XYZ file of C-alpha atoms in Angstrom:
575
model
C 0.000 0.000 0.000
C 2.804 2.459 0.889
C 4.476 1.780 -2.429
C 1.232 2.544 -4.237
C 0.935 5.934 -2.502
C 4.492 6.784 -3.418
C 3.844 6.093 -7.118
C 0.729 8.286 -7.183
C 2.487 11.145 -5.452
C 5.342 10.922 -7.909
C 2.948 11.041 -10.851
C 1.149 14.075 -9.428
C 4.449 15.927 -8.878
C 5.544 15.176 -12.419
C 2.248 16.349 -13.762
C 2.605 19.660 -11.975
C 6.048 20.269 -13.457
C 5.361 19.152 -17.015
C 1.909 20.724 -17.442
C 3.065 24.332 -17.986
C 5.581 23.239 -20.563
C 2.952 21.221 -22.336
C 0.464 24.104 -22.399
C 3.123 26.452 -23.679
C 3.721 24.196 -26.627
C -0.035 24.097 -27.520
C -0.744 27.861 -27.696
C -1.112 29.345 -31.217
C 1.086 32.291 -32.325
C -1.768 34.661 -32.953
C -3.033 34.303 -29.464
C 0.257 35.417 -28.011
C 0.828 39.109 -27.169
C 4.179 40.623 -27.883
C 6.144 41.811 -24.954
C 8.257 44.261 -26.897
C 7.848 46.298 -30.136
C 11.181 45.263 -31.613
C 10.964 42.438 -33.978
C 13.532 39.656 -33.424
C 15.733 38.610 -36.202
C 15.456 35.297 -37.875
C 18.546 33.981 -36.126
C 17.352 35.044 -32.650
C 13.964 33.430 -33.181
C 15.595 30.140 -33.678
C 17.745 30.247 -30.459
C 15.573 31.919 -27.773
C 11.992 32.151 -26.527
C 10.559 35.604 -26.746
C 6.942 34.809 -26.036
C 5.262 34.722 -22.598
C 2.560 32.251 -21.739
C -0.103 33.047 -19.171
C -1.720 30.211 -17.176
C -5.382 30.880 -16.689
C -6.144 28.130 -14.099
C -3.707 27.053 -11.353
C -3.144 23.390 -10.486
C -5.062 21.818 -7.664
C -3.949 18.262 -6.837
C -6.749 15.846 -6.007
C -6.176 12.890 -3.701
C -7.571 9.624 -4.924
C -10.486 8.011 -3.164
C -8.460 4.853 -2.564
C -6.372 6.479 0.150
C -9.081 8.360 1.974
C -10.135 7.336 5.497
C -13.911 7.095 5.572
C -14.131 6.469 9.350
C -13.981 9.343 11.766
C -13.065 8.804 15.476
C -15.837 8.858 18.061
C -14.881 11.604 20.496
C -17.707 10.756 22.897
C -16.448 7.247 23.724
C -15.390 6.965 27.450
C -15.141 3.205 27.909
C -12.821 2.352 30.841
C -9.703 0.220 30.260
C -8.985 -2.211 33.071
C -5.780 -4.213 32.405
C -5.282 -7.526 34.150
C -2.281 -7.421 36.562
C -0.686 -10.470 38.212
C 1.541 -10.205 41.345
C 4.197 -12.844 42.321
C 5.021 -12.278 46.052
C 8.380 -13.664 47.378
C 8.412 -15.205 50.886
C 11.949 -14.056 51.916
C 13.199 -13.688 55.496
C 14.866 -10.459 56.459
C 18.413 -11.046 57.798
C 19.929 -8.679 60.331
C 23.577 -7.895 59.526
C 24.222 -5.878 62.662
C 26.063 -8.708 64.455
C 29.757 -9.504 63.831
C 30.088 -12.688 61.863
C 32.691 -15.348 62.577
C 35.697 -15.024 60.320
C 36.217 -18.009 58.087
C 39.757 -19.318 58.015
C 41.362 -19.120 54.651
C 42.623 -22.421 53.395
C 46.371 -22.613 53.082
C 48.051 -23.869 50.039
C 49.015 -27.519 50.377
C 52.621 -27.792 51.491
C 54.672 -30.544 49.980
C 56.225 -32.832 52.560
C 59.950 -32.455 52.858
C 61.893 -35.340 51.412
C 63.415 -37.164 54.351
C 66.617 -39.134 54.305
C 65.909 -42.264 56.307
C 69.433 -43.656 56.178
C 72.704 -42.224 57.393
C 76.356 -43.286 57.292
C 79.404 -41.687 58.908
C 83.116 -42.480 58.929
C 86.140 -40.694 60.352
C 89.819 -40.968 61.256
C 92.041 -39.082 63.682
C 95.254 -39.071 65.608
C 95.887 -41.547 68.463
C 94.677 -44.280 66.101
C 91.108 -42.996 66.367
C 88.505 -44.613 64.091
C 84.805 -43.857 63.889
C 82.001 -45.512 61.954
C 78.217 -45.283 62.074
C 75.321 -46.645 60.050
C 71.649 -45.958 60.667
C 68.796 -47.357 58.565
C 65.159 -46.420 59.063
C 61.754 -46.767 57.479
C 60.149 -43.944 55.530
C 57.509 -41.460 56.599
C 54.721 -43.462 58.230
C 52.269 -42.306 60.882
C 51.625 -45.820 62.166
C 54.868 -47.811 61.856
C 58.483 -46.932 62.557
C 61.449 -49.281 62.513
C 65.195 -49.018 62.156
C 68.668 -50.445 62.558
C 71.814 -48.800 63.949
C 75.500 -49.647 64.238
C 78.237 -47.539 65.889
C 81.959 -48.086 66.320
C 84.601 -46.103 68.213
C 88.220 -46.916 69.065
C 91.287 -45.024 70.304
C 94.874 -45.705 71.368
C 96.943 -43.536 73.706
C 100.655 -43.100 74.186
C 100.977 -45.356 77.254
C 101.446 -49.114 77.162
C 98.131 -50.721 76.122
C 96.258 -47.468 76.570
C 93.465 -48.642 74.293
C 89.705 -48.681 74.251
C 86.981 -49.551 71.773
C 83.201 -49.758 71.745
C 80.646 -51.222 69.338
C 76.897 -50.843 69.520
C 74.365 -52.761 67.409
C 70.588 -52.540 67.690
C 67.161 -52.675 66.095
C 64.001 -50.897 67.180
C 60.363 -50.617 66.159
C 57.198 -48.751 67.075
C 53.582 -49.341 66.075
C 51.168 -46.451 66.658
C 47.510 -47.413 66.621
C 44.392 -45.374 67.220
C 44.270 -46.441 70.866
C 47.466 -48.408 71.670
C 51.169 -47.758 71.071
C 53.670 -50.624 70.996
C 57.368 -49.909 71.360
C 60.329 -52.297 71.421
C 64.076 -52.592 70.932
C 66.928 -55.100 71.060
C 70.470 -53.812 71.558
C 73.971 -55.284 71.871
C 76.927 -53.340 73.288
C 80.562 -54.465 73.469
C 83.356 -52.506 75.180
C 87.038 -53.342 75.654
C 89.833 -51.596 77.523
C 93.079 -52.407 79.323
C 94.218 -51.840 82.903
C 97.023 -49.556 81.748
C 97.255 -47.701 85.078
C 100.774 -46.750 86.137
C 102.192 -44.760 89.065
C 104.822 -42.229 87.897
C 106.437 -42.556 91.326
C 107.064 -46.273 90.630
C 105.081 -47.668 93.569
C 104.100 -50.686 91.431
C 104.887 -52.192 88.053
C 102.407 -52.935 85.254
C 104.429 -54.203 82.294
C 101.662 -56.400 80.846
C 98.274 -54.714 81.357
C 95.309 -57.069 81.575
C 92.497 -56.757 79.078
C 88.889 -56.116 80.128
C 85.808 -56.790 78.019
C 82.120 -56.089 78.685
C 79.225 -57.665 76.794
C 75.745 -56.279 77.260
C 72.517 -57.448 75.599
C 69.196 -55.799 76.411
C 65.623 -56.013 75.202
C 62.580 -53.897 75.994
C 58.898 -54.033 75.106
C 56.450 -51.328 76.074
C 52.697 -50.828 75.710
C 50.680 -47.730 76.577
C 47.432 -46.127 75.506
C 46.992 -42.817 73.742
C 45.111 -40.212 75.745
C 43.890 -36.695 75.146
C 45.830 -34.259 77.302
C 42.739 -32.042 77.652
C 40.402 -34.838 78.699
C 39.525 -34.242 82.348
C 38.349 -37.848 82.795
C 41.107 -39.645 80.928
C 42.277 -43.138 81.858
C 45.965 -43.825 81.263
C 47.848 -47.090 81.600
C 51.239 -48.475 80.596
C 53.157 -51.742 80.920
C 56.789 -52.569 80.247
C 58.924 -55.703 80.111
C 62.696 -55.194 80.235
C 65.623 -57.576 80.534
C 69.368 -57.756 79.975
C 72.388 -60.063 80.131
C 75.778 -58.716 81.175
C 79.226 -60.273 81.589
C 82.880 -59.273 81.783
C 86.184 -61.007 81.130
C 86.541 -61.943 84.830
C 83.539 -64.289 84.655
C 81.331 -61.686 86.245
C 77.736 -62.095 85.084
C 74.451 -60.392 85.714
C 70.950 -60.925 84.365
C 67.820 -58.929 85.066
C 64.099 -59.117 84.285
C 61.919 -56.130 85.188
C 58.142 -56.008 84.918
C 56.643 -52.579 85.528
C 53.420 -50.738 84.905
C 51.206 -47.874 85.905
C 47.529 -46.927 85.989
C 45.891 -43.541 86.598
C 42.390 -42.062 86.330
C 41.493 -38.397 86.122
C 38.418 -37.160 87.954
C 38.027 -33.456 87.172
C 41.168 -31.857 88.666
C 42.109 -34.970 90.646
C 44.229 -37.857 89.437
C 44.373 -41.160 91.291
C 46.878 -43.805 90.292
C 49.588 -46.272 91.195
C 52.921 -47.456 89.796
C 54.483 -50.867 90.345
C 57.918 -52.317 89.608
C 59.110 -55.904 90.086
C 62.854 -56.341 89.531
C 64.557 -59.761 89.509
C 68.356 -59.518 89.362
C 70.959 -62.237 89.784
C 74.699 -61.505 89.929
C 77.570 -63.984 89.699
C 81.322 -63.483 89.996
C 84.496 -65.554 90.115
C 84.846 -65.458 93.892
C 81.231 -66.185 94.814
C 78.260 -68.006 93.393
C 74.826 -66.692 92.612
C 73.630 -63.564 94.437
C 69.919 -62.772 94.220
C 68.958 -59.136 94.535
C 65.226 -58.658 93.957
C 63.117 -55.570 94.652
C 59.373 -54.879 94.646
C 58.207 -51.257 94.524
C 54.666 -49.915 94.885
C 53.793 -46.254 94.571
C 50.108 -45.244 95.023
C 49.487 -41.499 94.685
C 46.922 -38.741 94.434
C 47.552 -35.693 92.246
C 45.719 -32.388 92.383
C 46.144 -30.107 89.386
C 44.997 -26.528 89.981
C 45.370 -23.352 87.980
C 48.425 -22.172 89.926
C 49.627 -25.290 91.713
C 50.239 -29.017 91.391
C 50.346 -31.310 94.406
C 51.278 -35.002 94.464
C 50.864 -37.010 97.650
C 51.739 -40.686 97.931
C 53.915 -43.344 99.474
C 56.773 -45.447 98.149
C 56.814 -49.030 99.419
C 60.068 -50.926 98.718
C 60.663 -54.581 99.578
C 64.112 -56.132 99.081
C 64.130 -59.928 98.985
C 66.018 -62.889 97.622
C 69.412 -62.058 99.164
C 71.064 -61.665 102.518
C 69.668 -58.159 103.038
C 65.917 -58.622 103.181
C 64.378 -55.308 104.112
C 61.078 -53.488 103.818
C 60.973 -49.698 103.666
C 58.201 -47.148 103.473
C 59.024 -43.649 102.235
C 56.972 -40.519 101.573
C 56.499 -39.475 97.958
C 55.213 -35.919 97.755
C 55.852 -32.858 95.617
C 54.533 -29.319 95.284
C 54.757 -26.929 92.352
C 53.322 -23.438 92.883
C 53.281 -20.696 90.235
C 54.024 -17.202 91.536
C 54.312 -15.461 88.148
C 52.860 -17.422 85.258
C 55.518 -18.618 82.822
C 58.216 -16.703 84.711
C 58.552 -17.915 88.298
C 57.512 -21.077 90.130
C 58.592 -22.591 93.424
C 58.747 -26.349 93.907
C 59.523 -28.860 96.604
C 60.045 -32.640 96.685
C 59.990 -34.974 99.687
C 60.802 -38.648 99.312
C 63.076 -41.639 99.682
C 63.988 -44.760 97.720
C 66.255 -47.786 97.391
C 68.778 -47.578 94.545
C 69.888 -50.960 93.312
C 73.625 -51.485 92.841
C 74.215 -53.229 89.519
C 77.425 -54.651 88.164
C 76.483 -53.236 84.747
C 76.120 -49.668 86.035
C 79.363 -49.820 87.995
C 81.295 -50.888 84.889
C 80.051 -47.865 82.944
C 81.008 -45.498 85.759
C 84.446 -47.044 86.281
C 85.653 -49.531 83.613
C 88.721 -50.489 85.695
C 86.867 -52.642 88.250
C 88.436 -55.722 89.771
C 86.640 -59.052 90.068
C 84.458 -60.125 93.010
C 82.689 -56.812 93.384
C 80.597 -56.571 96.533
C 76.931 -55.855 95.730
C 74.816 -53.936 98.236
C 71.897 -51.622 97.566
C 72.085 -47.960 98.552
C 69.179 -46.596 100.629
C 68.112 -42.997 100.317
C 66.383 -42.804 103.685
C 65.410 -39.171 103.518
C 65.482 -36.698 100.654
C 64.179 -33.159 100.437
C 64.633 -30.645 97.637
C 63.310 -27.169 97.003
C 63.943 -24.372 94.588
C 62.695 -22.080 91.852
C 62.276 -22.474 88.112
C 60.857 -20.518 85.211
C 61.878 -18.310 82.335
C 63.597 -14.953 82.155
C 62.268 -14.423 78.630
C 60.779 -16.479 75.842
C 64.222 -17.912 75.043
C 65.861 -18.268 78.462
C 64.909 -20.875 81.052
C 66.406 -21.524 84.454
C 66.192 -23.839 87.456
C 67.916 -23.641 90.835
C 67.454 -25.964 93.796
C 68.911 -27.029 97.137
C 68.741 -30.647 98.300
C 69.594 -32.572 101.429
C 69.844 -36.371 101.603
C 70.471 -39.008 104.250
C 71.959 -42.135 102.654
C 72.576 -45.563 104.086
C 75.176 -47.930 102.612
C 76.866 -45.054 100.791
C 79.118 -46.574 98.064
C 82.490 -45.356 96.774
C 85.530 -46.610 94.813
C 88.931 -47.434 96.300
C 92.097 -48.824 94.728
C 92.461 -52.535 95.372
C 95.061 -53.329 98.017
C 96.727 -56.108 95.981
C 96.523 -54.622 92.484
C 96.581 -50.855 92.704
C 95.599 -50.404 89.051
C 92.172 -51.972 89.745
C 89.280 -50.765 91.893
C 86.905 -52.219 94.440
C 83.573 -50.946 95.774
C 83.141 -50.281 99.483
C 80.124 -49.167 101.548
C 79.513 -47.107 104.680
C 77.122 -48.784 107.079
C 76.482 -45.560 108.981
C 74.246 -42.831 107.673
C 75.857 -40.270 105.391
C 74.536 -36.792 104.704
C 74.818 -34.867 101.446
C 74.009 -31.179 101.037
C 73.938 -29.901 97.490
C 73.093 -27.032 95.195
C 72.114 -27.452 91.546
C 71.636 -24.781 88.900
C 70.586 -25.131 85.264
C 70.383 -22.597 82.443
C 68.958 -23.097 78.961
C 69.212 -20.447 76.253
C 67.818 -20.911 72.763
C 67.402 -18.268 70.055
C 65.513 -20.074 67.269
C 67.719 -22.631 65.546
C 70.732 -20.363 65.273
C 72.054 -20.552 68.831
C 71.554 -22.853 71.787
C 73.321 -23.018 75.169
C 72.769 -25.540 77.982
C 74.638 -25.488 81.262
C 74.471 -27.309 84.594
C 76.359 -26.641 87.822
C 76.455 -29.082 90.788
C 77.901 -28.307 94.204
C 77.920 -31.042 96.862
C 79.195 -31.282 100.412
C 79.548 -34.770 101.943
C 79.391 -35.505 105.641
C 80.482 -39.129 106.096
C 80.898 -40.930 109.366
C 84.051 -43.011 109.881
C 85.555 -41.768 106.594
C 87.786 -38.798 105.935
C 86.458 -38.048 102.456
C 83.913 -39.071 99.884
C 86.436 -40.887 97.727
C 86.306 -39.968 94.039
C 83.252 -37.741 94.566
C 84.056 -34.189 93.395
C 82.556 -31.242 95.215
C 82.097 -29.259 91.982
C 80.871 -30.325 88.557
C 80.141 -28.064 85.616
C 78.982 -29.222 82.196
C 77.932 -27.035 79.310
C 77.215 -27.422 75.601
C 76.690 -24.765 72.952
C 75.787 -24.901 69.270
C 75.700 -22.148 66.686
C 74.479 -22.240 63.082
C 76.593 -19.804 61.084
C 74.757 -20.633 57.861
C 72.308 -23.294 56.798
C 75.245 -25.494 55.838
C 77.901 -24.606 58.424
C 77.390 -25.419 62.118
C 79.787 -25.279 65.044
C 79.483 -26.607 68.581
C 81.507 -26.653 71.770
C 81.342 -28.378 75.130
C 83.161 -28.077 78.414
C 83.337 -30.364 81.437
C 84.892 -29.126 84.664
C 85.477 -31.292 87.731
C 86.735 -30.120 91.068
C 89.401 -31.666 93.199
C 88.832 -35.229 94.455
C 90.512 -37.513 96.981
C 91.659 -41.103 96.466
C 92.124 -43.745 99.154
C 95.275 -45.831 98.586
C 95.911 -48.839 100.820
C 99.380 -49.853 101.865
C 100.020 -53.134 100.040
C 102.441 -54.322 102.741
C 99.860 -54.016 105.532
C 96.661 -55.863 106.352
C 95.327 -53.068 108.540
C 92.332 -51.426 106.757
C 93.181 -48.150 108.451
C 96.688 -48.136 106.971
C 96.220 -46.034 103.858
C 97.337 -42.787 102.345
C 95.339 -40.037 100.725
C 96.113 -38.947 97.196
C 94.770 -35.736 95.680
C 93.508 -35.686 92.114
C 93.680 -32.179 90.779
C 90.746 -30.325 89.314
C 90.599 -30.235 85.531
C 88.659 -28.797 82.608
C 88.107 -30.634 79.333
C 87.154 -28.405 76.412
C 86.042 -29.738 73.048
C 84.819 -28.163 69.819
C 83.498 -29.345 66.503
C 82.208 -28.173 63.142
C 80.110 -29.725 60.397
C 79.539 -28.585 56.822
C 76.790 -29.876 54.544
C 78.347 -30.081 51.082
C 75.044 -30.958 49.361
C 71.862 -32.800 50.215
C 73.805 -36.073 50.368
C 77.348 -35.473 51.575
C 78.698 -33.627 54.585
C 82.021 -33.174 56.350
C 82.810 -32.898 60.062
C 85.746 -32.074 62.313
C 86.029 -32.703 66.057
C 88.736 -31.689 68.552
C 88.784 -33.078 72.111
C 90.833 -31.808 75.058
C 91.750 -28.541 73.370
C 93.781 -27.471 76.396
C 95.922 -30.610 76.162
C 95.903 -31.170 79.935
C 97.023 -34.554 81.270
C 94.294 -34.858 83.898
C 93.060 -37.940 85.766
C 89.587 -38.993 86.744
C 90.819 -42.063 88.568
C 94.189 -42.455 90.202
C 96.973 -43.800 87.909
C 94.791 -43.384 84.762
C 95.695 -40.228 82.799
C 93.483 -39.270 79.892
C 94.311 -39.788 76.231
C 95.375 -36.188 75.618
C 94.745 -33.943 72.630
C 92.634 -35.652 69.985
C 91.455 -34.481 66.564
C 89.007 -36.389 64.383
C 87.590 -35.686 60.924
C 85.511 -37.484 58.349
C 82.557 -37.581 55.984
C 78.872 -38.279 56.357
C 76.378 -39.518 53.754
C 72.600 -39.388 53.884
C 70.428 -41.524 51.624
């Protein structure tokens, strides 16, 4: 339709333009009126129009009936228009955002576990014929099972005749960690050899062919205990252990032990009620005597109160010695108090108790490897013991502890040189009560992993009846270790051991009178050592160790000077 209108309009417009031209062409000459009096020439009449045409009627366009609208709007129509409207109501609860919401922890990126080296080997050489070797094998990263194997070797030779020693240690261990129960066990073998190279510079005795000593020690331990939550106020804890060992020396001295021990405790709010038990069967044999039974039963019921600022433990310690000549029953107090004055900075503590300490041939050989045969075995009784002091921290990196103790000891034991062979030692006991007053101080400093310092000082004063001195017991002991990480690869460490003056009891070999002896003084000494280790790469490392830096020829036991200055270096390998 629109196209049709456009065509008609175009035709009408064309008609309006062309119509005057068409009419001009149809008018006759005689009807035209001249505009001017001058007659045009023949040539001008051919090239120009000189006549004027007058249009009588003007053009009036007429619209065709086809496009006319025959319907007129009704202006009187007032019909109402009511549209249909639909509403969709949402049932939404209004939330109040005025409260502070709990912050949601942002998840950390997963951290890749560090690759662990489960195996380790070490070897070194040094002066004085020193050799060192170690091998440790272990299982990988496992939360439930751990097992391993270890071997260690150490040997050294001094400048004196047969001044030699060596030690080898071989063992396996394992641990199984369950959801409720933990099982732990190990089997270990230790072998030590040394010679009785003792010699008096004054020439009081001769020792041209030192006798060899050898110690063999096999031990096994199995332990079971349950896993408990430390924050559970009603937790039930229990543990059981089976331990045994076989020991012998070259003098036909033998000792075997089986120990069964366990404990049970129950927490009731801030109270803890429990008991510990220990049954120790020990049999000792030596060349000069047959079998010696030395068995002990210990029972320790207790009650523990754990408050916000204090901890109190009250109990008794029942000890029954049986199986040998000395059959005794003892009952001792077992109590302790820990009270916090300034949280994390200052606490006072006190301990009151007593116990029976079993004398073992194995322990004596580790303390003094130059023992003679036929060692007398008698247990040492700590009849009364009291200790009190302070402990805490000076800052986040410095901890301290200082205490004073006083003990009354029966059957106090000490070493003396044998009357027939002065280069060997016997063990003697005091039947009367002996009193010991002591002071102990400890300091621990640690600044991250870069620096660490640990030190301990012990001062003791012995009051012994019927004896002039506490033989081979020093009045002063100081031990300290320090380590410093210069870089991630280079680490250095140092240690010092200081021992005060001691006295030695030396019998006159030509007399049978036990009171015929002389007193020898063993000078105080300090042994300083230092070491360094460098990690070449993630597999190989190097180490260097220097012992007795001061080069002092000190003695711990009479007639036995130390090995002197010693330097040791080697390589380590982790895989």
